[in-house]
PDB file of C-alpha atoms in Angstrom:
ATOM      1  CA  MET A   1      82.313  72.538  99.162  1.00  0.00           C
ATOM      2  CA  GLY A   2      80.816  69.633 101.112  1.00  0.00           C
ATOM      3  CA  LYS A   3      78.969  67.805  98.337  1.00  0.00           C
ATOM      4  CA  PHE A   4      81.519  68.503  95.607  1.00  0.00           C
ATOM      5  CA  ALA A   5      84.653  67.671  97.632  1.00  0.00           C
ATOM      6  CA  PRO A   6      83.518  66.148 100.931  1.00  0.00           C
ATOM      7  CA  LYS A   7      86.966  65.017 102.117  1.00  0.00           C
ATOM      8  CA  PHE A   8      88.475  68.440 101.411  1.00  0.00           C
ATOM      9  CA  ALA A   9      85.600  70.117 103.262  1.00  0.00           C
ATOM     10  CA  ALA A  10      86.056  67.796 106.241  1.00  0.00           C
ATOM     11  CA  LEU A  11      89.805  68.439 106.373  1.00  0.00           C
ATOM     12  CA  ASN A  12      89.230  72.181 106.104  1.00  0.00           C
ATOM     13  CA  ASP A  13      86.507  72.335 108.728  1.00  0.00           C
ATOM     14  CA  ASP A  14      87.555  69.604 111.137  1.00  0.00           C
ATOM     15  CA  VAL A  15      91.337  69.584 110.921  1.00  0.00           C
ATOM     16  CA  LEU A  16      92.423  73.078 109.884  1.00  0.00           C
ATOM     17  CA  PHE A  17      89.748  75.198 111.544  1.00  0.00           C
ATOM     18  CA  GLY A  18      88.888  72.580 114.152  1.00  0.00           C
ATOM     19  CA  GLU A  19      92.030  70.925 115.487  1.00  0.00           C
ATOM     20  CA  VAL A  20      94.765  73.334 114.382  1.00  0.00           C
ATOM     21  CA  TRP A  21      93.079  76.677 115.057  1.00  0.00           C
ATOM     22  CA  SER A  22      91.812  75.445 118.437  1.00  0.00           C
ATOM     23  CA  ARG A  23      95.332  74.852 119.797  1.00  0.00           C
ATOM     24  CA  GLU A  24      95.290  78.159 121.668  1.00  0.00           C
ATOM     25  CA  ASP A  25      97.758  76.856 124.258  1.00  0.00           C
ATOM     26  CA  LYS A  26     100.337  76.676 121.439  1.00  0.00           C
ATOM     27  CA  LEU A  27      99.581  79.918 119.580  1.00  0.00           C
ATOM     28  CA  SER A  28      96.909  82.529 120.186  1.00  0.00           C
ATOM     29  CA  PRO A  29      94.195  83.079 117.567  1.00  0.00           C
ATOM     30  CA  ARG A  30      95.505  86.663 117.226  1.00  0.00           C
ATOM     31  CA  ASP A  31      99.029  85.511 116.373  1.00  0.00           C
ATOM     32  CA  ARG A  32      97.750  82.684 114.189  1.00  0.00           C
ATOM     33  CA  SER A  33      95.711  85.269 112.247  1.00  0.00           C
ATOM     34  CA  LEU A  34      98.749  87.486 111.652  1.00  0.00           C
ATOM     35  CA  ILE A  35     100.731  84.497 110.407  1.00  0.00           C
ATOM     36  CA  THR A  36      97.914  83.354 108.130  1.00  0.00           C
ATOM     37  CA  VAL A  37      97.377  86.807 106.601  1.00  0.00           C
ATOM     38  CA  SER A  38     101.131  87.110 106.063  1.00  0.00           C
ATOM     39  CA  ALA A  39     101.377  83.715 104.366  1.00  0.00           C
ATOM     40  CA  LEU A  40      98.393  84.383 102.109  1.00  0.00           C
ATOM     41  CA  MET A  41      99.710  87.769 101.041  1.00  0.00           C
ATOM     42  CA  ALA A  42     103.220  86.438 100.424  1.00  0.00           C
ATOM     43  CA  SER A  43     101.768  83.593  98.360  1.00  0.00           C
ATOM     44  CA  GLU A  44      99.826  86.127  96.295  1.00  0.00           C
ATOM     45  CA  ILE A  45      96.477  84.745  97.419  1.00  0.00           C
ATOM     46  CA  LEU A  46      94.755  88.101  97.145  1.00  0.00           C
ATOM     47  CA  ASP A  47      91.170  86.915  96.863  1.00  0.00           C
ATOM     48  CA  SER A  48      88.287  86.323  99.257  1.00  0.00           C
ATOM     49  CA  SER A  49      90.487  83.981 101.315  1.00  0.00           C
ATOM     50  CA  LEU A  50      92.726  86.874 102.305  1.00  0.00           C
ATOM     51  CA  LEU A  51      89.737  89.110 102.952  1.00  0.00           C
ATOM     52  CA  HIS A  52      88.208  86.428 105.185  1.00  0.00           C
ATOM     53  CA  HIS A  53      91.419  86.081 107.182  1.00  0.00           C
ATOM     54  CA  ILE A  54      91.814  89.848 107.580  1.00  0.00           C
ATOM     55  CA  GLN A  55      88.257  89.901 108.962  1.00  0.00           C
ATOM     56  CA  ARG A  56      89.128  86.956 111.220  1.00  0.00           C
ATOM     57  CA  ALA A  57      92.266  88.777 112.378  1.00  0.00           C
ATOM     58  CA  LYS A  58      90.185  91.790 113.363  1.00  0.00           C
ATOM     59  CA  ALA A  59      87.773  89.517 115.260  1.00  0.00           C
ATOM     60  CA  ASN A  60      90.779  87.899 116.954  1.00  0.00           C
ATOM     61  CA  GLY A  61      92.019  91.249 118.266  1.00  0.00           C
ATOM     62  CA  VAL A  62      94.471  92.452 115.631  1.00  0.00           C
ATOM     63  CA  THR A  63      94.105  96.231 115.488  1.00  0.00           C
ATOM     64  CA  GLY A  64      94.041  98.248 112.293  1.00  0.00           C
ATOM     65  CA  THR A  65      97.403  99.769 113.195  1.00  0.00           C
ATOM     66  CA  GLU A  66      98.929  96.327 113.744  1.00  0.00           C
ATOM     67  CA  MET A  67      97.523  95.021 110.460  1.00  0.00           C
ATOM     68  CA  SER A  68      98.781  98.071 108.583  1.00  0.00           C
ATOM     69  CA  GLU A  69     102.243  97.706 110.117  1.00  0.00           C
ATOM     70  CA  ALA A  70     102.415  93.970 109.403  1.00  0.00           C
ATOM     71  CA  LEU A  71     101.440  94.451 105.760  1.00  0.00           C
ATOM     72  CA  THR A  72     103.843  97.376 105.369  1.00  0.00           C
ATOM     73  CA  GLN A  73     106.688  95.253 106.787  1.00  0.00           C
ATOM     74  CA  LEU A  74     105.749  92.410 104.447  1.00  0.00           C
ATOM     75  CA  ALA A  75     105.868  94.724 101.428  1.00  0.00           C
ATOM     76  CA  PHE A  76     109.660  94.691 101.554  1.00  0.00           C
ATOM     77  CA  TYR A  77     109.841  90.877 101.617  1.00  0.00           C
ATOM     78  CA  ALA A  78     106.777  89.693  99.700  1.00  0.00           C
ATOM     79  CA  GLY A  79     106.374  92.468  97.160  1.00  0.00           C
ATOM     80  CA  TRP A  80     105.009  95.965  96.929  1.00  0.00           C
ATOM     81  CA  SER A  81     102.046  95.163  94.667  1.00  0.00           C
ATOM     82  CA  LYS A  82     100.927  92.314  96.947  1.00  0.00           C
ATOM     83  CA  ALA A  83     101.042  94.643  99.932  1.00  0.00           C
ATOM     84  CA  TRP A  84      99.113  97.282  98.018  1.00  0.00           C
ATOM     85  CA  ALA A  85      96.316  94.799  97.306  1.00  0.00           C
ATOM     86  CA  ALA A  86      96.305  93.477 100.881  1.00  0.00           C
ATOM     87  CA  LEU A  87      96.286  96.983 102.351  1.00  0.00           C
ATOM     88  CA  ARG A  88      93.250  97.875 100.218  1.00  0.00           C
ATOM     89  CA  MET A  89      91.441  94.842 101.670  1.00  0.00           C
ATOM     90  CA  ALA A  90      92.524  95.728 105.197  1.00  0.00           C
ATOM     91  CA  LYS A  91      91.292  99.282 104.723  1.00  0.00           C
ATOM     92  CA  GLU A  92      87.930  97.832 103.648  1.00  0.00           C
ATOM     93  CA  VAL A  93      87.790  95.748 106.840  1.00  0.00           C
ATOM     94  CA  TYR A  94      89.153  98.311 109.294  1.00  0.00           C
ATOM     95  CA  GLY A  95      87.962 101.511 107.644  1.00  0.00           C
ATOM     96  CA  GLU A  96      89.910 104.677 108.365  1.00  0.00           C
ATOM     97  CA  GLU A  97      90.776 103.711 111.985  1.00  0.00           C
TER      98      GLU A  97
END
């Protein structure tokens, strides 16, 4: 994205993933990941962005059981079809854990 939209890329890399995600004294990366996955799913952003953040959540210590439970809980508030799509992605990331 850097050459096409350099300011956007800088804000994404330096502010969002630099300054905001690094504030671990305010919110752990694990919790931040759960919030981000929840927001993306609820907003119906069911593309590679969600997949990336599910992978990031796993790397940040969110277990497959926790991810499954979070997405199941969200189904009742964000929509069943959104949860179905997100759970398929989570299954891809976590396997059959």
